[in-house]
Short mmCIF file of C-alpha atoms in Angstrom, two decimals:
data_model
loop_
_atom_site.label_atom_id
_atom_site.label_comp_id
_atom_site.label_asym_id
_atom_site.label_seq_id
_atom_site.Cartn_x
_atom_site.Cartn_y
_atom_site.Cartn_z
CA MET A 1 38.48 55.47 44.72
CA THR A 2 36.64 55.15 42.01
CA MET A 3 36.29 51.84 39.91
CA ARG A 4 36.46 51.77 36.28
CA ARG A 5 34.91 49.00 34.50
CA VAL A 6 36.89 47.52 32.05
CA HIS A 7 35.36 46.35 28.78
CA THR A 8 36.61 43.06 27.23
CA ARG A 9 35.65 41.56 23.92
CA LYS A 10 33.62 39.03 25.83
CA ASN A 11 31.26 41.92 27.08
CA SER A 12 30.85 43.38 23.68
CA GLY A 13 28.91 41.00 21.52
CA PHE A 14 29.45 39.88 18.07
CA THR A 15 31.37 41.80 15.55
CA LEU A 16 29.87 42.80 12.13
CA ILE A 17 32.31 40.44 10.43
CA GLU A 18 31.05 37.40 12.47
CA MET A 19 27.49 38.45 11.96
CA VAL A 20 28.26 38.45 8.10
CA VAL A 21 30.02 35.06 7.99
CA THR A 22 26.87 33.67 10.19
CA MET A 23 24.36 34.90 7.70
CA VAL A 24 26.26 33.67 4.73
CA LEU A 25 26.75 30.20 6.24
CA LEU A 26 23.12 30.13 7.10
CA GLY A 27 22.33 31.07 3.43
CA ILE A 28 24.30 28.30 2.16
CA VAL A 29 22.49 25.81 4.47
CA ALA A 30 19.21 27.01 3.39
CA ALA A 31 20.10 26.86 -0.36
CA ILE A 32 21.12 23.19 0.18
CA ALA A 33 18.15 22.32 2.39
CA ALA A 34 15.40 23.99 0.28
CA PRO A 35 15.24 21.75 -2.81
CA MET A 36 15.39 18.74 -0.75
CA LEU A 37 12.17 20.04 1.34
CA VAL A 38 10.51 20.90 -1.86
CA ALA A 39 11.33 17.31 -3.39
CA GLY A 40 9.98 15.75 -0.30
CA ALA A 41 6.81 17.58 -0.18
CA ARG A 42 6.20 16.74 -4.05
CA ALA A 43 6.92 13.22 -3.28
CA PHE A 44 4.25 13.35 -0.65
CA ASP A 45 1.86 14.67 -2.85
CA ALA A 46 2.38 12.35 -5.44
CA THR A 47 2.12 9.38 -3.19
CA THR A 48 -1.33 10.99 -1.57
CA THR A 49 -2.69 11.35 -4.93
CA GLY A 50 -1.78 7.83 -6.09
CA LEU A 51 -3.05 6.08 -2.97
CA SER A 52 -6.23 8.11 -3.50
CA THR A 53 -6.70 7.07 -7.14
CA LEU A 54 -6.02 3.38 -6.00
CA SER A 55 -8.56 3.70 -3.36
CA ASN A 56 -11.04 4.86 -6.02
CA LEU A 57 -10.14 2.09 -8.25
CA ARG A 58 -10.54 -0.60 -5.56
CA TYR A 59 -13.74 0.86 -4.40
CA ALA A 60 -15.37 0.82 -7.73
CA THR A 61 -14.04 -2.61 -8.73
CA GLU A 62 -15.17 -4.08 -5.49
CA ARG A 63 -18.74 -2.59 -5.77
CA ILE A 64 -19.10 -3.69 -9.57
CA ALA A 65 -18.13 -7.35 -8.51
CA ARG A 66 -20.41 -7.26 -5.71
CA GLU A 67 -23.25 -6.29 -8.01
CA LEU A 68 -22.57 -8.45 -10.70
CA ARG A 69 -22.54 -11.53 -8.31
CA GLU A 70 -26.19 -10.68 -7.69
CA VAL A 71 -27.30 -11.25 -11.16
CA GLN A 72 -30.69 -13.32 -11.14
CA TYR A 73 -30.37 -16.88 -12.56
CA THR A 74 -33.58 -18.16 -13.73
CA GLY A 75 -34.15 -21.06 -16.28
CA GLY A 76 -30.83 -21.98 -16.68
CA ALA A 77 -29.42 -18.40 -17.69
CA PHE A 78 -28.55 -15.18 -16.04
CA SER A 79 -31.06 -12.32 -16.59
CA PHE A 80 -29.25 -9.84 -18.30
CA GLY A 81 -31.55 -7.27 -19.67
CA ALA A 82 -31.96 -7.03 -23.63
CA GLY A 83 -29.84 -4.84 -25.09
CA GLY A 84 -28.20 -4.07 -21.75
CA MET A 85 -24.93 -5.67 -22.67
CA THR A 86 -22.63 -3.48 -24.36
CA ALA A 87 -18.85 -2.73 -24.15
CA THR A 88 -19.29 0.23 -22.07
CA SER A 89 -22.42 -0.80 -19.95
CA VAL A 90 -24.22 -3.70 -18.38
CA SER A 91 -27.90 -4.08 -17.24
CA PHE A 92 -29.00 -6.84 -15.07
CA THR A 93 -31.84 -7.82 -12.91
CA LYS A 94 -30.90 -8.68 -9.09
CA GLY A 95 -32.79 -11.57 -7.38
CA ASN A 96 -35.13 -9.04 -5.73
CA GLY A 97 -36.16 -7.72 -9.03
CA THR A 98 -34.35 -4.52 -9.20
CA VAL A 99 -32.81 -3.63 -12.60
CA VAL A 100 -29.15 -2.66 -12.07
CA THR A 101 -27.23 -0.76 -14.72
CA ILE A 102 -23.43 -0.05 -14.51
CA ALA A 103 -22.13 2.45 -17.36
CA ARG A 104 -19.23 4.60 -18.25
CA ALA A 105 -20.32 8.25 -18.73
CA LEU A 106 -16.71 9.70 -18.90
CA PRO A 107 -15.13 10.69 -16.55
CA ASN A 108 -17.62 8.64 -14.49
CA ALA A 109 -18.53 5.15 -13.61
CA THR A 110 -22.19 5.01 -12.64
CA LEU A 111 -24.54 2.48 -10.64
CA GLN A 112 -28.05 2.88 -11.23
CA TYR A 113 -30.89 1.05 -9.63
CA SER A 114 -34.46 1.13 -10.78
CA ALA A 115 -36.29 0.46 -7.64
CA GLY A 116 -36.34 0.79 -3.90
CA PRO A 117 -35.48 3.86 -4.19
CA ALA A 118 -34.42 4.67 -7.77
CA VAL A 119 -30.72 6.01 -7.50
CA THR A 120 -27.87 6.67 -9.74
CA ALA A 121 -24.62 6.82 -7.85
CA VAL A 122 -21.14 8.01 -9.30
CA LEU A 123 -18.73 5.10 -8.26
CA THR A 124 -15.52 7.09 -9.42
CA ASP A 125 -15.04 10.34 -11.23
CA GLN A 126 -11.63 9.51 -12.52
CA VAL A 127 -12.40 7.13 -15.24
CA SER A 128 -10.47 6.93 -18.51
CA ASP A 129 -11.73 3.62 -19.79
CA LEU A 130 -14.49 1.26 -18.37
CA GLN A 131 -15.08 -1.78 -20.74
CA PHE A 132 -17.15 -4.98 -20.28
CA ALA A 133 -16.39 -8.41 -22.01
CA TYR A 134 -18.94 -11.35 -21.88
CA TYR A 135 -18.15 -14.86 -21.98
CA GLN A 136 -20.10 -18.19 -22.04
CA ARG A 137 -19.50 -20.84 -19.20
CA ASP A 138 -16.68 -22.51 -21.59
CA GLY A 139 -15.09 -19.40 -22.12
CA VAL A 140 -16.19 -18.70 -25.60
CA THR A 141 -17.12 -15.02 -26.06
CA ALA A 142 -20.69 -14.38 -25.84
CA ALA A 143 -22.92 -12.08 -28.27
CA THR A 144 -24.33 -9.28 -26.60
CA GLY A 145 -28.07 -10.18 -25.51
CA ASN A 146 -27.23 -13.74 -25.50
CA GLY A 147 -28.67 -15.54 -22.44
CA ASN A 148 -25.83 -17.79 -21.97
CA VAL A 149 -23.58 -15.16 -20.45
CA ALA A 150 -21.81 -16.64 -17.40
CA ILE A 151 -18.72 -14.47 -16.96
CA VAL A 152 -18.20 -10.54 -17.00
CA GLN A 153 -14.74 -9.33 -17.49
CA VAL A 154 -14.36 -5.79 -16.31
CA THR A 155 -11.66 -3.37 -17.26
CA LEU A 156 -11.61 -0.28 -15.42
CA THR A 157 -8.87 2.42 -15.83
CA LEU A 158 -8.53 5.37 -14.04
CA ASN A 159 -6.73 8.66 -14.61
CA ASN A 160 -4.48 10.12 -11.93
CA PRO A 161 -5.27 13.59 -11.52
CA VAL A 162 -2.58 16.14 -11.91
#
């Protein structure tokens, strides 16, 4: 007696129609999911870039504020250098005698020390605007070069890189 093996549909695999239907359904799912994945990646990039710019802004403003807090005060006035107070830069002497200059050189905001060792550092390279305004203790705008400056208002605007 010989035994014959009977092939049933279960043992024969997928039909061509089943494969085509599966491929079409996978294509439809991919076409729907792809734009959502691309939008998610773009949102991630935009958020990362924004956070980086915000970090640069925070670092630059905190560093400028820290330096300005150390302006030397002698004889009833702060020692801002003669001609060292402009709308786009400020120069002053710290308590240890070091002359510090904070300036705008687009697209950079720079911090320069005159001594110990003399260094020029870039605070940020995304500057679109850096402005300084000077005020006396009573809030009246101080003329540049005026020894009565008690408040320095700093306005820093950064570009968000594309």
